[in-house]
Amino acid sequence: MENIYSYKRVDLEKYFVCNGEKKFKALQVFEWLYDKRVKSFKEMSNIKKELQEKLSEDFNMFMIKIQKKQEDGLTKKYLFKLYDGNYIEAVLMEHDYGLSICVSSQVGCNMGCKFCESGRLKKVRNLEAYEMVEQILLVEADIKKRIASVVIMGIGEPLDNYDNVMDFIKIINDAKGIAIGARHITISTCGLIPKIEELSEEDLQINLAISLHAPNTQLRSKIMPVNNAYDLNDLIPTVKKYIEKTNRRVTIEYVMLDGVNDNETNARELASLLKGMNVYVNLIPYNETNHLEYKRASKDTIMKFYDTLKKLGINVTIRKEFGSNIDAACGQLRSKEV
Ligand code: SAH
């Protein structure tokens, strides 16, 4: 049996047509699911009884559960239990411009970034589209408010779960679905080149963020094993092509690791690597984890790095920090109950 929240509107249309029904039933079901937020097919009162029954034979609805919730000021972290006993996390953040949620895309992660806690558990499996959709629905139900933006930056590498992540985006972006504007949806990737190329062919105005974290390939290989498969010297031209094709500005994420990638030379090298590209660099203060060999760069060092990039004509911001007291910050999410 499939979960109804994994179905895009076109998939449901096909389902209805195949079952000798009118296509517009898909729209009605979408309204029940995402506008009225019903919890059962029985509540879909403009759908005839036999069809309600057929739907409940063919589909199930909720399957993930909120196991635990922690709060820290403007941040809430949710631990979800999946139908098979696995765990994932999502983080809700309150910004001045509205609520945003950071969702997970996999149970565990295989990318092996040396400084990240989420990869401690190797990938167990991909999340289905519904498991990503439900992270949003359950959090919205919990807070009784609508979320304005979604970042796919939780546990997992979204481009390593490409098809499900695309379905997820299309469902939440659908004006009759959760209706989150494409410009309010961000995918963050450690740089899977063929998938970035594939993404550039999608007709979606979403945001792309690249976890670069180093200004040259030698240093990147030391902290991100993915660089051995997809080298920085190939990644940068791929990002250039992506920008050309989509006309969208790309975010370059750069985590500031004390004594590793945070000196003046690193900043200059990064500036020359990115020169002329339509990107902005987001400097991320490192959140300390159980990877004790990595420490957070000092405020002063981060400011110097920022100033150097600025002077060299690179757009740069420093990521606002959320939730480190409840281990809800970047790189701290886990696929286990603790
Ligand atoms: N796999 C995706 C998305 C998940 S991580 C990716 O690599 O982009 C989201 C961001 O947090 C990435 O840029 C990641 O490198 C960064 N990150 C990982 N561990 C971190 C930590 N301990 N402190 C700060 N940022 C971290």
CSV table of C-alpha atoms and ligand atoms in Angstrom, one decimal:
chain,number,residue,atom,x,y,z
A,1,MET,CA,0.0,0.0,0.0
A,2,GLU,CA,1.3,3.5,-0.8
A,3,ASN,CA,1.1,6.6,1.2
A,4,ILE,CA,-1.1,9.3,-0.3
A,5,TYR,CA,1.3,12.0,0.7
A,6,SER,CA,3.9,10.6,-1.7
A,7,TYR,CA,1.6,11.3,-4.6
A,8,LYS,CA,2.0,14.5,-6.7
A,9,ARG,CA,-1.3,15.9,-8.1
A,10,VAL,CA,-0.5,14.4,-11.6
A,11,ASP,CA,0.1,11.0,-10.0
A,12,LEU,CA,-3.3,11.1,-8.4
A,13,GLU,CA,-4.9,12.3,-11.6
A,14,LYS,CA,-3.5,9.2,-13.3
A,15,TYR,CA,-4.8,7.1,-10.5
A,16,PHE,CA,-8.3,8.4,-10.9
A,17,VAL,CA,-8.3,8.2,-14.7
A,18,CYS,CA,-7.0,4.6,-14.5
A,19,ASN,CA,-9.9,3.8,-12.1
A,20,GLY,CA,-12.5,5.3,-14.5
A,21,GLU,CA,-12.9,8.4,-12.5
A,22,LYS,CA,-12.6,12.1,-13.5
A,23,LYS,CA,-9.2,13.7,-13.3
A,24,PHE,CA,-10.5,16.6,-11.1
A,25,LYS,CA,-11.0,14.3,-8.2
A,26,ALA,CA,-7.3,14.7,-7.6
A,27,LEU,CA,-7.8,18.3,-7.0
A,28,GLN,CA,-10.6,17.6,-4.6
A,29,VAL,CA,-8.4,15.1,-2.7
A,30,PHE,CA,-5.5,17.6,-2.6
A,31,GLU,CA,-7.8,20.2,-1.1
A,32,TRP,CA,-8.9,17.8,1.6
A,33,LEU,CA,-5.3,16.8,2.4
A,34,TYR,CA,-3.5,20.1,2.2
A,35,ASP,CA,-6.1,22.8,2.7
A,36,LYS,CA,-8.6,21.2,5.1
A,37,ARG,CA,-6.0,18.8,6.5
A,38,VAL,CA,-8.3,15.9,7.2
A,39,LYS,CA,-7.0,12.7,8.8
A,40,SER,CA,-9.1,10.1,7.0
A,41,PHE,CA,-10.7,9.5,3.6
A,42,LYS,CA,-14.1,9.3,5.4
A,43,GLU,CA,-14.0,13.0,6.0
A,44,MET,CA,-13.8,13.8,2.2
A,45,SER,CA,-17.5,14.5,2.0
A,46,ASN,CA,-17.6,15.5,-1.7
A,47,ILE,CA,-16.1,12.1,-2.7
A,48,LYS,CA,-18.7,9.4,-3.0
A,49,LYS,CA,-18.6,6.6,-0.4
A,50,GLU,CA,-17.4,3.8,-2.7
A,51,LEU,CA,-14.6,5.9,-3.9
A,52,GLN,CA,-13.6,6.8,-0.3
A,53,GLU,CA,-13.5,3.1,0.5
A,54,LYS,CA,-11.4,2.4,-2.6
A,55,LEU,CA,-9.0,5.2,-1.6
A,56,SER,CA,-8.6,3.7,1.9
A,57,GLU,CA,-8.0,0.3,0.4
A,58,ASP,CA,-5.3,1.7,-1.9
A,59,PHE,CA,-3.6,4.3,0.3
A,60,ASN,CA,-2.7,4.9,3.9
A,61,MET,CA,-2.2,8.3,5.4
A,62,PHE,CA,0.0,9.2,8.4
A,63,MET,CA,2.8,6.9,9.3
A,64,ILE,CA,5.5,9.0,10.9
A,65,LYS,CA,5.2,10.1,14.5
A,66,ILE,CA,6.6,12.9,16.6
A,67,GLN,CA,8.6,11.1,19.2
A,68,LYS,CA,10.1,14.0,21.0
A,69,LYS,CA,10.2,17.8,20.8
A,70,GLN,CA,12.8,20.1,22.3
A,71,GLU,CA,12.7,23.9,22.4
A,72,ASP,CA,15.3,26.6,22.7
A,73,GLY,CA,14.2,30.1,22.2
A,74,LEU,CA,13.3,30.6,18.5
A,75,THR,CA,14.1,26.9,17.7
A,76,LYS,CA,12.2,23.7,18.0
A,77,LYS,CA,13.7,20.3,17.2
A,78,TYR,CA,11.4,17.4,16.4
A,79,LEU,CA,12.5,13.7,16.6
A,80,PHE,CA,10.3,11.6,14.3
A,81,LYS,CA,9.9,7.8,14.5
A,82,LEU,CA,9.3,6.2,11.1
A,83,TYR,CA,7.1,3.2,10.4
A,84,ASP,CA,10.1,0.8,10.5
A,85,GLY,CA,11.5,2.1,13.8
A,86,ASN,CA,14.1,4.4,12.3
A,87,TYR,CA,14.5,8.0,13.5
A,88,ILE,CA,15.1,11.3,11.8
A,89,GLU,CA,15.0,15.0,12.9
A,90,ALA,CA,13.6,18.3,11.6
A,91,VAL,CA,14.2,21.8,13.0
A,92,LEU,CA,11.8,24.7,13.0
A,93,MET,CA,13.2,28.2,13.1
A,94,GLU,CA,11.5,31.5,13.7
A,95,HIS,CA,13.0,34.3,11.6
A,96,ASP,CA,11.8,37.9,11.4
A,97,TYR,CA,10.5,37.0,7.9
A,98,GLY,CA,8.6,33.9,9.0
A,99,LEU,CA,8.9,30.3,10.0
A,100,SER,CA,11.3,28.0,8.2
A,101,ILE,CA,11.9,24.3,8.6
A,102,CYS,CA,15.0,22.2,8.0
A,103,VAL,CA,13.9,18.7,6.9
A,104,SER,CA,15.8,15.4,6.6
A,105,SER,CA,16.0,13.5,3.4
A,106,GLN,CA,17.6,10.2,4.4
A,107,VAL,CA,18.0,8.0,7.5
A,108,GLY,CA,21.7,8.4,8.1
A,109,CYS,CA,24.1,9.7,5.4
A,110,ASN,CA,26.9,8.2,3.3
A,111,MET,CA,28.8,11.3,2.4
A,112,GLY,CA,31.1,11.0,5.4
A,113,CYS,CA,32.0,14.7,5.9
A,114,LYS,CA,34.5,14.5,8.7
A,115,PHE,CA,33.0,17.3,10.8
A,116,CYS,CA,29.3,16.4,10.6
A,117,GLU,CA,27.4,14.4,13.2
A,118,SER,CA,24.6,13.3,10.8
A,119,GLY,CA,26.9,11.0,8.9
A,120,ARG,CA,28.0,9.0,12.0
A,121,LEU,CA,25.2,6.6,11.1
A,122,LYS,CA,25.7,5.4,7.5
A,123,LYS,CA,22.7,5.6,5.2
A,124,VAL,CA,20.1,3.1,6.2
A,125,ARG,CA,17.6,4.2,3.5
A,126,ASN,CA,16.2,7.1,1.6
A,127,LEU,CA,13.1,8.8,2.9
A,128,GLU,CA,10.0,8.4,0.8
A,129,ALA,CA,8.4,11.6,-0.4
A,130,TYR,CA,5.5,11.3,2.2
A,131,GLU,CA,8.1,11.1,5.0
A,132,MET,CA,9.4,14.5,4.0
A,133,VAL,CA,5.9,15.9,3.4
A,134,GLU,CA,4.7,14.7,6.8
A,135,GLN,CA,7.6,16.4,8.6
A,136,ILE,CA,6.0,19.6,7.5
A,137,LEU,CA,2.4,18.6,8.1
A,138,LEU,CA,3.1,17.4,11.6
A,139,VAL,CA,5.1,20.4,12.6
A,140,GLU,CA,2.4,22.7,11.2
A,141,ALA,CA,-0.3,20.8,13.1
A,142,ASP,CA,1.8,21.0,16.3
A,143,ILE,CA,2.4,24.8,16.1
A,144,LYS,CA,-1.0,25.6,14.5
A,145,LYS,CA,0.8,27.9,12.0
A,146,ARG,CA,1.9,27.7,8.4
A,147,ILE,CA,5.6,27.5,7.6
A,148,ALA,CA,6.9,29.9,5.0
A,149,SER,CA,10.1,28.3,3.8
A,150,VAL,CA,11.8,24.9,3.6
A,151,VAL,CA,15.4,24.0,3.5
A,152,ILE,CA,16.4,20.4,2.7
A,153,MET,CA,19.5,20.5,4.9
A,154,GLY,CA,18.7,18.1,7.7
A,155,ILE,CA,20.1,14.5,7.9
A,156,GLY,CA,21.1,13.1,4.5
A,157,GLU,CA,22.2,14.1,1.1
A,158,PRO,CA,19.1,15.2,-0.9
A,159,LEU,CA,20.7,14.7,-4.3
A,160,ASP,CA,21.4,11.1,-3.3
A,161,ASN,CA,17.6,10.6,-3.0
A,162,TYR,CA,16.9,12.6,-6.1
A,163,ASP,CA,13.5,11.2,-7.3
A,164,ASN,CA,11.8,11.3,-3.9
A,165,VAL,CA,13.2,14.8,-3.1
A,166,MET,CA,11.8,16.0,-6.5
A,167,ASP,CA,8.4,14.5,-5.8
A,168,PHE,CA,8.5,16.1,-2.3
A,169,ILE,CA,9.3,19.5,-3.8
A,170,LYS,CA,6.6,19.3,-6.4
A,171,ILE,CA,4.0,18.3,-3.7
A,172,ILE,CA,4.8,21.1,-1.3
A,173,ASN,CA,5.2,23.6,-4.2
A,174,ASP,CA,1.8,22.8,-5.7
A,175,ALA,CA,-0.5,25.7,-5.3
A,176,LYS,CA,-3.1,23.2,-4.2
A,177,GLY,CA,-0.6,21.3,-2.1
A,178,ILE,CA,1.2,23.0,0.8
A,179,ALA,CA,1.8,25.9,-1.6
A,180,ILE,CA,5.3,26.8,-0.5
A,181,GLY,CA,6.8,29.0,-3.3
A,182,ALA,CA,9.8,27.6,-5.1
A,183,ARG,CA,11.9,30.5,-4.1
A,184,HIS,CA,11.2,29.5,-0.5
A,185,ILE,CA,12.6,26.0,-1.0
A,186,THR,CA,16.4,25.3,-0.8
A,187,ILE,CA,18.3,22.1,-1.5
A,188,SER,CA,21.7,21.9,0.0
A,189,THR,CA,24.2,19.4,-1.5
A,190,CYS,CA,27.8,18.4,-0.9
A,191,GLY,CA,28.2,18.4,-4.7
A,192,LEU,CA,27.0,15.4,-6.6
A,193,ILE,CA,27.8,16.7,-10.0
A,194,PRO,CA,25.6,14.5,-12.3
A,195,LYS,CA,22.6,15.3,-10.1
A,196,ILE,CA,23.3,19.1,-10.1
A,197,GLU,CA,23.3,18.8,-13.9
A,198,GLU,CA,20.0,16.9,-13.8
A,199,LEU,CA,18.6,19.5,-11.4
A,200,SER,CA,19.5,22.3,-13.8
A,201,GLU,CA,17.1,20.7,-16.3
A,202,GLU,CA,14.1,20.8,-14.0
A,203,ASP,CA,11.8,23.7,-14.5
A,204,LEU,CA,11.9,24.8,-10.9
A,205,GLN,CA,12.8,28.2,-9.4
A,206,ILE,CA,14.2,26.6,-6.2
A,207,ASN,CA,17.4,27.7,-4.5
A,208,LEU,CA,20.5,25.6,-4.6
A,209,ALA,CA,23.2,25.7,-1.9
A,210,ILE,CA,26.6,24.0,-2.3
A,211,SER,CA,28.5,22.8,0.7
A,212,LEU,CA,32.0,23.8,-0.5
A,213,HIS,CA,33.8,24.3,2.8
A,214,ALA,CA,37.3,24.5,1.2
A,215,PRO,CA,38.9,26.7,-1.4
A,216,ASN,CA,41.0,24.0,-3.1
A,217,THR,CA,40.7,20.4,-3.9
A,218,GLN,CA,43.5,19.1,-1.5
A,219,LEU,CA,41.9,20.7,1.5
A,220,ARG,CA,38.4,19.7,0.5
A,221,SER,CA,39.4,16.0,0.1
A,222,LYS,CA,40.8,16.1,3.7
A,223,ILE,CA,37.4,17.1,5.2
A,224,MET,CA,34.9,15.8,2.6
A,225,PRO,CA,35.5,12.4,1.1
A,226,VAL,CA,32.9,13.2,-1.6
A,227,ASN,CA,35.6,15.3,-3.2
A,228,ASN,CA,37.4,12.2,-4.2
A,229,ALA,CA,34.4,11.2,-6.4
A,230,TYR,CA,33.4,14.7,-7.5
A,231,ASP,CA,36.4,17.0,-7.5
A,232,LEU,CA,36.2,20.7,-6.6
A,233,ASN,CA,37.8,21.5,-9.9
A,234,ASP,CA,34.9,19.8,-11.7
A,235,LEU,CA,32.3,21.0,-9.3
A,236,ILE,CA,32.9,24.7,-9.8
A,237,PRO,CA,32.5,24.6,-13.6
A,238,THR,CA,29.3,22.5,-13.0
A,239,VAL,CA,28.0,25.2,-10.7
A,240,LYS,CA,28.8,27.8,-13.3
A,241,LYS,CA,26.8,25.9,-15.9
A,242,TYR,CA,24.0,25.5,-13.5
A,243,ILE,CA,23.9,29.3,-12.9
A,244,GLU,CA,24.0,30.0,-16.7
A,245,LYS,CA,21.2,27.5,-17.3
A,246,THR,CA,18.9,28.5,-14.5
A,247,ASN,CA,19.8,32.1,-14.1
A,248,ARG,CA,19.6,31.6,-10.4
A,249,ARG,CA,22.1,32.8,-7.8
A,250,VAL,CA,23.7,29.9,-5.9
A,251,THR,CA,24.6,29.8,-2.2
A,252,ILE,CA,28.1,28.6,-1.3
A,253,GLU,CA,28.2,27.2,2.2
A,254,TYR,CA,31.5,27.4,4.0
A,255,VAL,CA,31.8,26.1,7.5
A,256,MET,CA,34.5,27.9,9.6
A,257,LEU,CA,36.7,25.2,11.1
A,258,ASP,CA,39.4,26.6,13.5
A,259,GLY,CA,42.9,26.3,12.0
A,260,VAL,CA,41.6,24.1,9.1
A,261,ASN,CA,40.0,26.4,6.4
A,262,ASP,CA,39.7,29.8,8.1
A,263,ASN,CA,42.9,31.8,7.4
A,264,GLU,CA,43.6,34.8,5.2
A,265,THR,CA,45.1,32.7,2.4
A,266,ASN,CA,42.0,30.4,2.4
A,267,ALA,CA,39.8,33.5,2.1
A,268,ARG,CA,41.8,34.9,-0.8
A,269,GLU,CA,41.8,31.6,-2.6
A,270,LEU,CA,38.1,31.2,-2.1
A,271,ALA,CA,37.5,34.7,-3.5
A,272,SER,CA,39.5,34.0,-6.6
A,273,LEU,CA,37.8,30.6,-7.1
A,274,LEU,CA,34.4,32.3,-7.0
A,275,LYS,CA,35.3,35.5,-8.8
A,276,GLY,CA,32.6,36.6,-11.3
A,277,MET,CA,30.2,33.9,-10.3
A,278,ASN,CA,26.6,34.8,-9.4
A,279,VAL,CA,27.0,33.3,-5.9
A,280,TYR,CA,26.9,34.4,-2.3
A,281,VAL,CA,29.0,32.8,0.4
A,282,ASN,CA,27.3,31.8,3.6
A,283,LEU,CA,29.9,31.5,6.4
A,284,ILE,CA,28.7,28.9,8.9
A,285,PRO,CA,30.1,29.1,12.5
A,286,TYR,CA,31.0,25.5,13.2
A,287,ASN,CA,28.8,23.8,15.7
A,288,GLU,CA,30.9,21.5,17.8
A,289,THR,CA,30.0,17.8,17.7
A,290,ASN,CA,31.5,14.6,18.9
A,291,HIS,CA,34.1,15.0,16.2
A,292,LEU,CA,36.4,16.6,18.8
A,293,GLU,CA,39.2,17.3,16.4
A,294,TYR,CA,37.2,20.1,14.9
A,295,LYS,CA,36.7,23.4,16.7
A,296,ARG,CA,34.7,26.5,16.0
A,297,ALA,CA,36.7,29.4,14.5
A,298,SER,CA,36.6,32.4,16.7
A,299,LYS,CA,34.3,35.4,16.0
A,300,ASP,CA,37.3,37.5,15.2
A,301,THR,CA,38.6,35.0,12.6
A,302,ILE,CA,35.1,34.7,11.0
A,303,MET,CA,34.9,38.5,10.8
A,304,LYS,CA,38.3,38.8,9.2
A,305,PHE,CA,37.4,36.1,6.7
A,306,TYR,CA,34.2,37.9,6.0
A,307,ASP,CA,36.0,41.2,5.5
A,308,THR,CA,38.5,39.7,3.1
A,309,LEU,CA,35.8,38.2,0.9
A,310,LYS,CA,33.9,41.5,1.0
A,311,LYS,CA,36.9,43.5,0.0
A,312,LEU,CA,37.6,41.1,-2.9
A,313,GLY,CA,34.1,41.7,-4.2
A,314,ILE,CA,32.4,38.5,-3.0
A,315,ASN,CA,28.8,38.7,-1.6
A,316,VAL,CA,29.0,37.2,1.8
A,317,THR,CA,26.8,36.6,4.9
A,318,ILE,CA,27.3,34.9,8.2
A,319,ARG,CA,24.7,32.3,9.1
A,320,LYS,CA,22.5,33.2,12.0
A,321,GLU,CA,22.8,30.5,14.7
A,322,PHE,CA,19.9,28.5,15.9
A,323,GLY,CA,19.4,25.7,18.4
A,324,SER,CA,22.9,24.7,19.4
A,325,ASN,CA,21.7,24.2,23.0
A,326,ILE,CA,19.4,21.4,21.9
A,327,ASP,CA,21.8,20.0,19.3
A,328,ALA,CA,19.5,21.3,16.6
A,329,ALA,CA,22.1,23.3,14.7
A,330,CYS,CA,23.7,22.5,11.3
A,331,GLY,CA,25.6,19.2,11.4
A,332,GLN,CA,24.2,18.2,14.8
A,333,LEU,CA,21.1,16.2,13.7
A,334,ARG,CA,21.1,12.5,14.2
A,335,SER,CA,19.1,9.4,13.2
A,336,LYS,CA,18.8,8.1,16.7
A,337,GLU,CA,16.9,8.7,19.8
A,338,VAL,CA,19.0,10.2,22.5
B,1,SAH,N1,24.1,16.8,2.7
B,1,SAH,C1,23.7,18.2,2.5
B,1,SAH,C2,22.8,18.8,3.5
B,1,SAH,C3,23.0,18.5,5.0
B,1,SAH,S1,24.1,19.5,5.9
B,1,SAH,C4,25.0,19.0,2.3
B,1,SAH,O1,26.0,18.5,2.5
B,1,SAH,O2,24.8,20.2,2.0
B,1,SAH,C5,23.7,21.2,5.9
B,1,SAH,C6,24.9,22.0,6.1
B,1,SAH,O3,25.5,22.0,7.4
B,1,SAH,C7,26.0,21.6,5.1
B,1,SAH,O4,26.6,22.7,4.6
B,1,SAH,C8,27.0,20.9,6.1
B,1,SAH,O5,28.3,20.8,5.6
B,1,SAH,C9,26.9,21.8,7.3
B,1,SAH,N2,27.4,21.2,8.5
B,1,SAH,C10,27.7,19.9,8.8
B,1,SAH,N3,28.2,19.8,10.0
B,1,SAH,C11,28.2,21.0,10.6
B,1,SAH,C12,28.6,21.5,11.9
B,1,SAH,N4,29.0,20.7,12.8
B,1,SAH,N5,28.5,22.8,12.1
B,1,SAH,C13,28.1,23.7,11.1
B,1,SAH,N6,27.7,23.2,9.9
B,1,SAH,C14,27.8,21.9,9.6
